[in-house]
mmCIF file of C-alpha atoms in Angstrom:
data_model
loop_
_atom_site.group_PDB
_atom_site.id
_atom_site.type_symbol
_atom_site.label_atom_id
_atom_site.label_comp_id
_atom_site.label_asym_id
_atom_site.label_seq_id
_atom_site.Cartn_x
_atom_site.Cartn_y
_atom_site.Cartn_z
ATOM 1 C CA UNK A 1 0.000 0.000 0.000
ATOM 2 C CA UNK A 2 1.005 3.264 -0.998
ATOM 3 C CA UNK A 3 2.259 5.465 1.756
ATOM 4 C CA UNK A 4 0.929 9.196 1.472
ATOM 5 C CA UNK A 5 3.578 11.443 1.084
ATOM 6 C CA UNK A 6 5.114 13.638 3.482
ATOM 7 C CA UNK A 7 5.244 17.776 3.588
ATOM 8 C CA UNK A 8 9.229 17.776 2.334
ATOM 9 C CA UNK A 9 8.359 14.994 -0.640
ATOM 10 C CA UNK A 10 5.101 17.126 -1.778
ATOM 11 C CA UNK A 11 7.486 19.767 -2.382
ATOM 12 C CA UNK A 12 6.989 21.621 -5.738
ATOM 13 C CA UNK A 13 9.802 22.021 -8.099
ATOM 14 C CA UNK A 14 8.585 25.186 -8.124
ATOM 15 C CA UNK A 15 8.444 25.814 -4.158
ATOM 16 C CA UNK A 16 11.947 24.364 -3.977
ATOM 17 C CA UNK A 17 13.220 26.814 -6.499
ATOM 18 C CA UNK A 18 11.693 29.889 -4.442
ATOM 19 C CA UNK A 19 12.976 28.208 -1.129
ATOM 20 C CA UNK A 20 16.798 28.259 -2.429
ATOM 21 C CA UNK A 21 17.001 23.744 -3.023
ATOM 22 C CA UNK A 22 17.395 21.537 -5.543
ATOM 23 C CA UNK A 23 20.667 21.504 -8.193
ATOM 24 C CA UNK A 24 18.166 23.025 -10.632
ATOM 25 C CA UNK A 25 18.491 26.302 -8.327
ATOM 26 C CA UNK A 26 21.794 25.955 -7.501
ATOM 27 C CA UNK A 27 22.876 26.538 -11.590
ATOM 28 C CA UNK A 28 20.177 29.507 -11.694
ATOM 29 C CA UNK A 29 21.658 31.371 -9.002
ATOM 30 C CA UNK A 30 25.684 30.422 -10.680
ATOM 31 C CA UNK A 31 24.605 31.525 -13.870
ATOM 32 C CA UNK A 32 22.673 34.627 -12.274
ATOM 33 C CA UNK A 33 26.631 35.502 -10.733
ATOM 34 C CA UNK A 34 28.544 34.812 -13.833
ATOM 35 C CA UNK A 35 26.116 37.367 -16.165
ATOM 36 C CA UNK A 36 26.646 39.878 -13.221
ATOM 37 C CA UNK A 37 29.929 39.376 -13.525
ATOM 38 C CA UNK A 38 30.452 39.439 -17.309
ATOM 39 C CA UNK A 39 28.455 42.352 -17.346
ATOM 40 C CA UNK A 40 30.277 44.372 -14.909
ATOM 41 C CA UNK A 41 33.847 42.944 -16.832
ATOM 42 C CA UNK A 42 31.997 44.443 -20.500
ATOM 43 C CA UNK A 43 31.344 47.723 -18.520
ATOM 44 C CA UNK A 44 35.141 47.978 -17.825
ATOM 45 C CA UNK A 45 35.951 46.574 -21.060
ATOM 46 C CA UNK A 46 34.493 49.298 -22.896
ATOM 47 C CA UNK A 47 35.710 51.828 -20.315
ATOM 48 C CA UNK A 48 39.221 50.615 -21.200
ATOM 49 C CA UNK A 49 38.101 51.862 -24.686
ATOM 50 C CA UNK A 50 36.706 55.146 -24.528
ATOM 51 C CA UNK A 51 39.568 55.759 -22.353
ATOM 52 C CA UNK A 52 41.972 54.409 -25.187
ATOM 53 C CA UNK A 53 40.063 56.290 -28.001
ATOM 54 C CA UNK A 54 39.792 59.349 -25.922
ATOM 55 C CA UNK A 55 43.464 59.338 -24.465
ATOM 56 C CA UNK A 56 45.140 56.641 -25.601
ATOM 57 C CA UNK A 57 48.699 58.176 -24.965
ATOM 58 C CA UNK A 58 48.096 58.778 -21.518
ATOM 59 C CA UNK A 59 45.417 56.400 -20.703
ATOM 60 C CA UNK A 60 46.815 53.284 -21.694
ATOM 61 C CA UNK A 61 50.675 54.182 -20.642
ATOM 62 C CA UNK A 62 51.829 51.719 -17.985
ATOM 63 C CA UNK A 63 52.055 54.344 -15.547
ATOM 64 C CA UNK A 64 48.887 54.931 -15.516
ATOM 65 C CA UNK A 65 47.555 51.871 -15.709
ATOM 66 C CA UNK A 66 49.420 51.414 -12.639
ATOM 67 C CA UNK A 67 48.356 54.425 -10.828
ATOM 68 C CA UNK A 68 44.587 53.115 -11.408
ATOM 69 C CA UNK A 69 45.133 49.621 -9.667
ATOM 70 C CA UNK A 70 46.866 51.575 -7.120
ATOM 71 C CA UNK A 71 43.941 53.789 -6.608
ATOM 72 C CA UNK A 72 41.602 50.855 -6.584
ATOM 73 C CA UNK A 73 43.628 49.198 -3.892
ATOM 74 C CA UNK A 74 42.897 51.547 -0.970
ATOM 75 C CA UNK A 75 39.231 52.345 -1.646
ATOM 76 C CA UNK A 76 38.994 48.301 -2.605
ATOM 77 C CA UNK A 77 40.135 47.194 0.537
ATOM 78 C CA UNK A 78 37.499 49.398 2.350
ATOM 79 C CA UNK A 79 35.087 48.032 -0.198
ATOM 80 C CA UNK A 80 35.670 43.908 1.048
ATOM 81 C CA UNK A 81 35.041 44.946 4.794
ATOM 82 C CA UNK A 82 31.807 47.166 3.509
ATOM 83 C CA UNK A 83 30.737 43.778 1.637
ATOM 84 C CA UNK A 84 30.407 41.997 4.640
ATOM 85 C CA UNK A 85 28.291 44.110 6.566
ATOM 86 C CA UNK A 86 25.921 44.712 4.157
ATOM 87 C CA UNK A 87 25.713 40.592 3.325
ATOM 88 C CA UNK A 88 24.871 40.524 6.886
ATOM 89 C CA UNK A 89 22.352 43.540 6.745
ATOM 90 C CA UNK A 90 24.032 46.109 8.204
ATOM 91 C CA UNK A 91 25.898 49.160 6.681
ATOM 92 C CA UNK A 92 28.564 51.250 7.803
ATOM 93 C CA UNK A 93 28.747 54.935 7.384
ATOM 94 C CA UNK A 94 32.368 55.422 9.238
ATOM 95 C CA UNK A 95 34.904 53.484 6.939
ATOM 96 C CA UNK A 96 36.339 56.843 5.317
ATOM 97 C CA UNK A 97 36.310 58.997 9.107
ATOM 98 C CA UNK A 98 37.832 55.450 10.423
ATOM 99 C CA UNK A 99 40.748 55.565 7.944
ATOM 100 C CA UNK A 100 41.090 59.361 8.131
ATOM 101 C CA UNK A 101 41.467 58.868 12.199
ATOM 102 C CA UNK A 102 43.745 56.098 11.712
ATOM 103 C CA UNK A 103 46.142 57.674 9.180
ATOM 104 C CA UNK A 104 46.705 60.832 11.171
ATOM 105 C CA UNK A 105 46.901 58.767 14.179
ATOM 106 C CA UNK A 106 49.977 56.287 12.947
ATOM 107 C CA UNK A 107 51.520 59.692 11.680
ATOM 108 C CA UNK A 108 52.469 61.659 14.600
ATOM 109 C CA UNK A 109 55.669 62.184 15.426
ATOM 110 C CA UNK A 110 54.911 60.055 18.698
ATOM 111 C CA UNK A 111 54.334 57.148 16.261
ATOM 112 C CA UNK A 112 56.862 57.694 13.480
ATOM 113 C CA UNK A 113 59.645 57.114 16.288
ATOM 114 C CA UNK A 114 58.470 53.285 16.530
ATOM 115 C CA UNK A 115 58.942 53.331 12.421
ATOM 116 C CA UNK A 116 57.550 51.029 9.795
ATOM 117 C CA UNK A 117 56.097 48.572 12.630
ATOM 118 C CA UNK A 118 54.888 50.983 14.640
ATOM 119 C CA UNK A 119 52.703 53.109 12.124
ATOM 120 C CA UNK A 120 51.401 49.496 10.686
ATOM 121 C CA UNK A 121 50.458 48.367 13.641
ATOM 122 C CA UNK A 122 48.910 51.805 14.776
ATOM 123 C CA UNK A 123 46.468 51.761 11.756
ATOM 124 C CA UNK A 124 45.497 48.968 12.458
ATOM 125 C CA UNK A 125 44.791 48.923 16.035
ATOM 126 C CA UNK A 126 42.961 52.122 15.337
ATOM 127 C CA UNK A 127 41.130 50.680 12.700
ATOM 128 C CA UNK A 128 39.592 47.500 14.895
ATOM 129 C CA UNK A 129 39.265 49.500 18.138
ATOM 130 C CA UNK A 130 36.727 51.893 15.916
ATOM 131 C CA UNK A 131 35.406 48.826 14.748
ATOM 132 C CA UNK A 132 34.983 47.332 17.770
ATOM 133 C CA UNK A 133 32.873 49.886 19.858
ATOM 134 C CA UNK A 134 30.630 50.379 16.120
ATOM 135 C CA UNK A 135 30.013 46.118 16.865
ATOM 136 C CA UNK A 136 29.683 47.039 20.843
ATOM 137 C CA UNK A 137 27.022 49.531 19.782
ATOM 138 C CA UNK A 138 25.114 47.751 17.022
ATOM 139 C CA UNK A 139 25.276 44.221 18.599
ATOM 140 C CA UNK A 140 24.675 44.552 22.325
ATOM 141 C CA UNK A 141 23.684 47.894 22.649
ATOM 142 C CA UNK A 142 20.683 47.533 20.188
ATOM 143 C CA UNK A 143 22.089 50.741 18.170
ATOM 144 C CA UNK A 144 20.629 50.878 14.449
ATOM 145 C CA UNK A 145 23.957 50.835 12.416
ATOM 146 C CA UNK A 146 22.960 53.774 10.460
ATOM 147 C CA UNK A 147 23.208 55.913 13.448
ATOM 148 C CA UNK A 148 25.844 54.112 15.509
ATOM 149 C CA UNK A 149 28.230 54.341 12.605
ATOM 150 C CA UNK A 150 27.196 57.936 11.515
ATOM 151 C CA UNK A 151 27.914 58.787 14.948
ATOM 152 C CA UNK A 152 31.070 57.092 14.938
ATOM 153 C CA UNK A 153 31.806 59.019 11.457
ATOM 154 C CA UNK A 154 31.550 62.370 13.582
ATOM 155 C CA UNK A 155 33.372 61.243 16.107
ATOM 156 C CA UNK A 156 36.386 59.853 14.252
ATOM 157 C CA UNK A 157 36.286 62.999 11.938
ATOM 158 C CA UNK A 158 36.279 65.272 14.626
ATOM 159 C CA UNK A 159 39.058 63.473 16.756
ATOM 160 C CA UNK A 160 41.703 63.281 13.306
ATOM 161 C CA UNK A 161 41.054 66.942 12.897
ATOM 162 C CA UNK A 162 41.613 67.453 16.831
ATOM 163 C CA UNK A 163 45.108 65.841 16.444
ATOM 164 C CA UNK A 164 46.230 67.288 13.424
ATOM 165 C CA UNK A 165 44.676 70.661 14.310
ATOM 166 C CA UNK A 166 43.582 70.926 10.665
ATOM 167 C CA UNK A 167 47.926 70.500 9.452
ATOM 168 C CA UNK A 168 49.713 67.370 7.105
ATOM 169 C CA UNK A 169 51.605 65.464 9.348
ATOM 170 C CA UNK A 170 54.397 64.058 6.896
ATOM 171 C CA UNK A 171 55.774 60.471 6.887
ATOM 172 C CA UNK A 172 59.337 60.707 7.500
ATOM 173 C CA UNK A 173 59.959 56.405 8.182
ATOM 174 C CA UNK A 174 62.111 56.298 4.962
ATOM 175 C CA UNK A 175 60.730 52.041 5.056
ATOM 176 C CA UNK A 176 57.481 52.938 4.880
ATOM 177 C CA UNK A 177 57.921 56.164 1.608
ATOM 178 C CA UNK A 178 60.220 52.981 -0.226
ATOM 179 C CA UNK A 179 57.015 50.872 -0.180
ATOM 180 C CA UNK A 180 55.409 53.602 -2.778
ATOM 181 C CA UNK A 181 58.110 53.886 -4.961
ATOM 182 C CA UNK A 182 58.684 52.003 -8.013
ATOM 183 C CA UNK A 183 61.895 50.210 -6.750
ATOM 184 C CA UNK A 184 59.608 48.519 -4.824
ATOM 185 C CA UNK A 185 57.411 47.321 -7.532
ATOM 186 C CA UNK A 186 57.145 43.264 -7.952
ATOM 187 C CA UNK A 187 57.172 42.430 -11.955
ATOM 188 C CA UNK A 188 56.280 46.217 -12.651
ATOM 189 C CA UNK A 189 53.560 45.371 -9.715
ATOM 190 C CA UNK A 190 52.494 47.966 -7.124
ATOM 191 C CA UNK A 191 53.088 46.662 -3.391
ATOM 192 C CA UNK A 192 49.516 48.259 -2.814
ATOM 193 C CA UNK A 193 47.841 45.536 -5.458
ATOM 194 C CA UNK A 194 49.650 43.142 -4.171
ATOM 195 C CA UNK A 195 48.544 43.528 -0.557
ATOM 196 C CA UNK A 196 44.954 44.784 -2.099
ATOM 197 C CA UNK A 197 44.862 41.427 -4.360
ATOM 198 C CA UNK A 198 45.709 39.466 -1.215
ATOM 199 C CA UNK A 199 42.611 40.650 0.984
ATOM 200 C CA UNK A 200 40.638 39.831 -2.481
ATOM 201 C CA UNK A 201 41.452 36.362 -2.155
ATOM 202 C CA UNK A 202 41.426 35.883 1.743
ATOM 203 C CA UNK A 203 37.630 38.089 2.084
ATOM 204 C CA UNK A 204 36.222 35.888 -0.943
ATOM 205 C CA UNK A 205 37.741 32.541 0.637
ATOM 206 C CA UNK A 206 35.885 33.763 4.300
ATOM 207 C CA UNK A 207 32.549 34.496 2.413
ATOM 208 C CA UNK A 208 32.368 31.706 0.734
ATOM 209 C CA UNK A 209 33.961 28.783 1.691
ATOM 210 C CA UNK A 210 33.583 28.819 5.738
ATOM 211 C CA UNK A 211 31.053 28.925 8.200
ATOM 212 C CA UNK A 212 32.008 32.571 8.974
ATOM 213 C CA UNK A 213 30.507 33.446 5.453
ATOM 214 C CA UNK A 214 27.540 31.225 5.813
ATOM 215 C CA UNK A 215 26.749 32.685 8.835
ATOM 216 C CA UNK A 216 27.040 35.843 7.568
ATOM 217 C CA UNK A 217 25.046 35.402 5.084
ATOM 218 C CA UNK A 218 22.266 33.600 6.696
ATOM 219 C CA UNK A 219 22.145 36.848 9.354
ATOM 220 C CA UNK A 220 21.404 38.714 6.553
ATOM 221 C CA UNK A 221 18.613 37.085 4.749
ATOM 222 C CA UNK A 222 16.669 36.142 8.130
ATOM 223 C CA UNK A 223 17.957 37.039 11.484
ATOM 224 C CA UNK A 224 15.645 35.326 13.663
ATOM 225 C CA UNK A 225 16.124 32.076 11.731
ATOM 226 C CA UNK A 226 19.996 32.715 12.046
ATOM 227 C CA UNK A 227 19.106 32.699 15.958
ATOM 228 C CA UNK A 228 16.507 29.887 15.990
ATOM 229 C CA UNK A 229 19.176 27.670 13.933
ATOM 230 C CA UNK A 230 21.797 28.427 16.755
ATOM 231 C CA UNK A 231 23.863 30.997 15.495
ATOM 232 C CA UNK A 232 24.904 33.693 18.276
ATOM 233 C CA UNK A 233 23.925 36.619 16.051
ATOM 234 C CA UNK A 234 25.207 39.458 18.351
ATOM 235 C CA UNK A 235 28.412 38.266 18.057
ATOM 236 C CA UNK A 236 28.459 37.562 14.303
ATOM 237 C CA UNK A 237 27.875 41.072 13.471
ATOM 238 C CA UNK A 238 30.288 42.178 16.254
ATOM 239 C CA UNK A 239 33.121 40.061 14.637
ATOM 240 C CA UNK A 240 31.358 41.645 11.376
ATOM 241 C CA UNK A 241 32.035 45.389 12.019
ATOM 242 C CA UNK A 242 35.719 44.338 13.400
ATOM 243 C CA UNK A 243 36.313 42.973 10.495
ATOM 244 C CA UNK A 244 35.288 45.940 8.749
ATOM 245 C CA UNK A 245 37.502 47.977 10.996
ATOM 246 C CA UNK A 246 40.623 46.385 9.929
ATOM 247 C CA UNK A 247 40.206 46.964 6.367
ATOM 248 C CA UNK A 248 39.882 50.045 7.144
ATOM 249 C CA UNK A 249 43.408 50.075 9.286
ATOM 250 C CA UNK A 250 44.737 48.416 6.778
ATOM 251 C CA UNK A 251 43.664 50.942 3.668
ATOM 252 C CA UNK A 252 45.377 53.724 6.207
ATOM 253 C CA UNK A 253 48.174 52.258 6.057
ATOM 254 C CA UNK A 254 48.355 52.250 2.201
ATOM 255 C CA UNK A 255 46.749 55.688 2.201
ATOM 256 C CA UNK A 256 49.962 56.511 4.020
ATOM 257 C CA UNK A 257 52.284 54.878 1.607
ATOM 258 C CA UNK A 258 50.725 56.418 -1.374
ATOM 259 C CA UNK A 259 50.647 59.840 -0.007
ATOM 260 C CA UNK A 260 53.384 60.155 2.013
ATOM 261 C CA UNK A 261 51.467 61.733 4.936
ATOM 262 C CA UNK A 262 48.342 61.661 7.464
ATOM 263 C CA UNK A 263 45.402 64.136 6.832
ATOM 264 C CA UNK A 264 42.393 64.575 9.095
ATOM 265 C CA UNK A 265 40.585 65.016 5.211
ATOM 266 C CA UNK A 266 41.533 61.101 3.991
ATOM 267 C CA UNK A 267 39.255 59.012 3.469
ATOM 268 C CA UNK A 268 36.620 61.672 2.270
ATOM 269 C CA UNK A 269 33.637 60.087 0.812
ATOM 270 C CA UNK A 270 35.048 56.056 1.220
ATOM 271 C CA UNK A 271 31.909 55.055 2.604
ATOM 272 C CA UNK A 272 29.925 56.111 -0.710
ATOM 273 C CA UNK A 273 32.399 54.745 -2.685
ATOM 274 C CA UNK A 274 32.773 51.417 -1.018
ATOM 275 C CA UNK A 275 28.733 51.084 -0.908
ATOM 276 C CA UNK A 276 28.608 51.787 -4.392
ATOM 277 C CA UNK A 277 30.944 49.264 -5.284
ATOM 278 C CA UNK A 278 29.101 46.505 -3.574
ATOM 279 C CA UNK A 279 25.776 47.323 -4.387
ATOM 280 C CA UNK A 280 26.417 47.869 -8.215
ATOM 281 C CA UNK A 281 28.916 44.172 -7.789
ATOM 282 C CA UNK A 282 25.695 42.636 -6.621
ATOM 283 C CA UNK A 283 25.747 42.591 -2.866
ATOM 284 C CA UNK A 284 22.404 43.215 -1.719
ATOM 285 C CA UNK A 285 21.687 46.351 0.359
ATOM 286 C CA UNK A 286 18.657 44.451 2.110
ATOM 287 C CA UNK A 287 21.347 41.509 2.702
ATOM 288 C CA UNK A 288 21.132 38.013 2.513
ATOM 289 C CA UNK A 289 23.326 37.567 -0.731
ATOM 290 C CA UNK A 290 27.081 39.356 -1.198
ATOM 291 C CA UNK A 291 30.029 38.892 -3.649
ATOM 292 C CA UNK A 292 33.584 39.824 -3.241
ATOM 293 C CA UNK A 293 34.555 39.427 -6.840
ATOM 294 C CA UNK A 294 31.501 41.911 -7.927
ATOM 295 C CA UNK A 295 32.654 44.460 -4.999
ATOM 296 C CA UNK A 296 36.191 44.527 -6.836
ATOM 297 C CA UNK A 297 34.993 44.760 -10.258
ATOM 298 C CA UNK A 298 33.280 47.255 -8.963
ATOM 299 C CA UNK A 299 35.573 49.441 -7.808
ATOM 300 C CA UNK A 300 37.959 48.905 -10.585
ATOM 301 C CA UNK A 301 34.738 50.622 -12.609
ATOM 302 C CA UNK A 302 34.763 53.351 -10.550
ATOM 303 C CA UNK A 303 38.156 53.675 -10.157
ATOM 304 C CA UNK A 304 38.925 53.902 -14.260
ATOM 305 C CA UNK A 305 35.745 56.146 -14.617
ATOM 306 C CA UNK A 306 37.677 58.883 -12.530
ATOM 307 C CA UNK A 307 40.791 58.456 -14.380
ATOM 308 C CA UNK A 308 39.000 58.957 -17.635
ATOM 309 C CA UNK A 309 36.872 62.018 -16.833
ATOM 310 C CA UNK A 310 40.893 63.310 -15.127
ATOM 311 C CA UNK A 311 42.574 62.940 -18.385
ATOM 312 C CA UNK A 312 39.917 64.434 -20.394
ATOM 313 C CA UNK A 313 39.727 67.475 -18.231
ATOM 314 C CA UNK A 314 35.948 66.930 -17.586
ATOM 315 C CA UNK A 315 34.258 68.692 -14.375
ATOM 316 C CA UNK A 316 34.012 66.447 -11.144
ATOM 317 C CA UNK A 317 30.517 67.635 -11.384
ATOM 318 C CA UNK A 318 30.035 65.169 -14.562
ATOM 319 C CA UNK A 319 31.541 62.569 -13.156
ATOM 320 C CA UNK A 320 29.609 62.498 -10.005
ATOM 321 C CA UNK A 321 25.963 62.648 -12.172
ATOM 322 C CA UNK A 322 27.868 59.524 -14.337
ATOM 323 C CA UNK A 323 28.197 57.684 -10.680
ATOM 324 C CA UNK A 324 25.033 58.629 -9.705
ATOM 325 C CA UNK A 325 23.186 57.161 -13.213
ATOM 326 C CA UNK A 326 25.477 53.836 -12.571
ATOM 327 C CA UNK A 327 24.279 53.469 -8.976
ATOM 328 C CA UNK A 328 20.472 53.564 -9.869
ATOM 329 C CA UNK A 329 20.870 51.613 -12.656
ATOM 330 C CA UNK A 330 22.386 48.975 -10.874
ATOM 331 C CA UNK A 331 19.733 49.280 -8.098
ATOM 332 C CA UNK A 332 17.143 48.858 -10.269
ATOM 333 C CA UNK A 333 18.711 45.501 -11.957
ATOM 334 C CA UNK A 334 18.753 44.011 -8.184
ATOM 335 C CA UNK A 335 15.474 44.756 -8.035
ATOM 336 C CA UNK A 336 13.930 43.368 -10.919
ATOM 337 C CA UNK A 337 16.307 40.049 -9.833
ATOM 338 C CA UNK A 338 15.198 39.908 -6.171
ATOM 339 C CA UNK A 339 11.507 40.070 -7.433
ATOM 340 C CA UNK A 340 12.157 37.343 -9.933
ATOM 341 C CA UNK A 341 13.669 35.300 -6.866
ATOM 342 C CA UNK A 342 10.395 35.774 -5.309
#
């Protein structure tokens, strides 16, 4: 006799694709990443070739081609640590006052003395401690991240501008100033891409192949099924916002080796840029669903935008509305994706 089936074996094909299961899903949602990604790899492809066509002495020099990885490095490595907190639905407004207050702080003459170790280690101590009392706030003291972190953007802002009282402080470690120059370069390879290619690899190995990234994740798209399925929330998005923290220490750092200095005005604008980056890679602002690779192809879109509208001469102004168009465009794309999911 036929036994009648059970809830899980009455399952639709076409529940189980809504609810995430089956392999049939599984190559949807690949094949959903690798047109994102294509399409955001076309977009800098034909960057590449109004930049070429427009400038194509200075564009597509090696020095310059340099200079834009380099560029991309700093703002990137923000942009990894932004990609987890918004996979885990949070968001974090501080990243560019965090690196300004870290910069200036592993650049007084206090810290210079300790040299090359002691201004790393300085940015980054800075750059978790902020993180830390953002996670303190958000996790166990029930903040909402927007204002915890905008408050934390003051703060930090107001405290680099207290130290430098509004002057450069210049980098006199001579270790640290060799790091930017092109001695230093590893087969005609910035240091800063190196170390900028290296987070890369280690953020999209955390995301998605250990339980740190699934947990992430799963915060994200439900919290209260995160909790019910035994995952200490609180402290996921504490460890969440540190982690964000030291990508931000660690982009001081190289903000330091590029410029040579530590100014209460670095950083300016980071945490537009970074969210940008992430949202128009594919990371969802409502969270639930992230992507390291799109985050970095992202910047690098940004990144070679600015360097185009530079060599042309063309108004900020511009460039900004250009931005601006990209952002909503992408927007709109998730949309129209997250409502097919549904």
């Amino acid at each position: 006799m036929t036994q009648p089936a059970t809830a899980a074996q009455q399952e639709t094909p076409t529940s189980a694709a809504k609810s995430g299961g089956g392999p049939g899903s599984s190559r949807r949602l690949g094949l959903r990443w690798d047109v994102r990604s294509l399409s955001l790899l076309g977009v800098l492809a034909v960057l590449v070739a109004v930049g070429g066509i427009t400038a194509p002495d200075a564009f597509l020099a090696t020095s310059n081609l340099q200079l834009v990885l380099t560029q991309a490095s700093v703002i990137g490595v923000v942009t990894v640590g932004m990609t987890f907190v918004i996979t885990s639905g949070g968001i974090d407004l501080s990243v560019g006052a965090i690196v300004a207050l870290a910069s200036v702080w592993a650049t007084t003459v206090a810290t210079q003395e300790f040299g090359f170790a002691g201004i790393l280690f300085t940015a980054v101590t800075v750059g978790v401690g902020c993180g830390l009392v953002n996670g303190l706030l958000i996790a166990y003291g029930r903040m909402v991240p927007f204002i915890a972190t905008l408050a934390m953007l003051a703060s930090a802002r107001g405290l680099a501008l207290q130290i430098t009282d509004g002057s450069t402080q210049i980098v006199t470690v001579g270790s640290v100033l060799d790091l930017g120059a092109r001695d230093s370069y590893v087969l005609g390879i910035p240091p800063l891409v190196l170390i900028f290619a290296a987070v890369t690899v280690i953020g999209w190995l955390l995301l998605n192949r250990t339980t740190f990234g699934r947990r992430t994740v799963a915060v994200g798209g439900n919290a209260e099924a995160a909790r019910l399925a035994g995952i200490d929330v609180r402290r996921q998005r504490l460890y969440l916002y540190l982690l964000s923290g030291l990508c931000c220490g660690i982009a001081a750092f190289m903000l330091i080796v590029l410029a040579g200095s530590g100014q209460n005005t670095n950083g300016n604008l980071y945490e537009l840029d970074a969210i940008a980056a992430a949202i128009i890679g594919g990371t969802l602002l409502s969270g639930g669903r992230g992507t390291i690779l799109g985050s970095v192809l992202g910047v690098l879109v940004f990144t070679t935008i600015t360097n185009i509208f530079a060599l042309n001469n063309l108004e900020t102004a511009v460039q900004q509305i250009a931005k601006g168009a990209i952002i909503v465009a992408a927007v709109l794309v998730q949309r129209r994706s997250t409502h097919g999911d549904t």
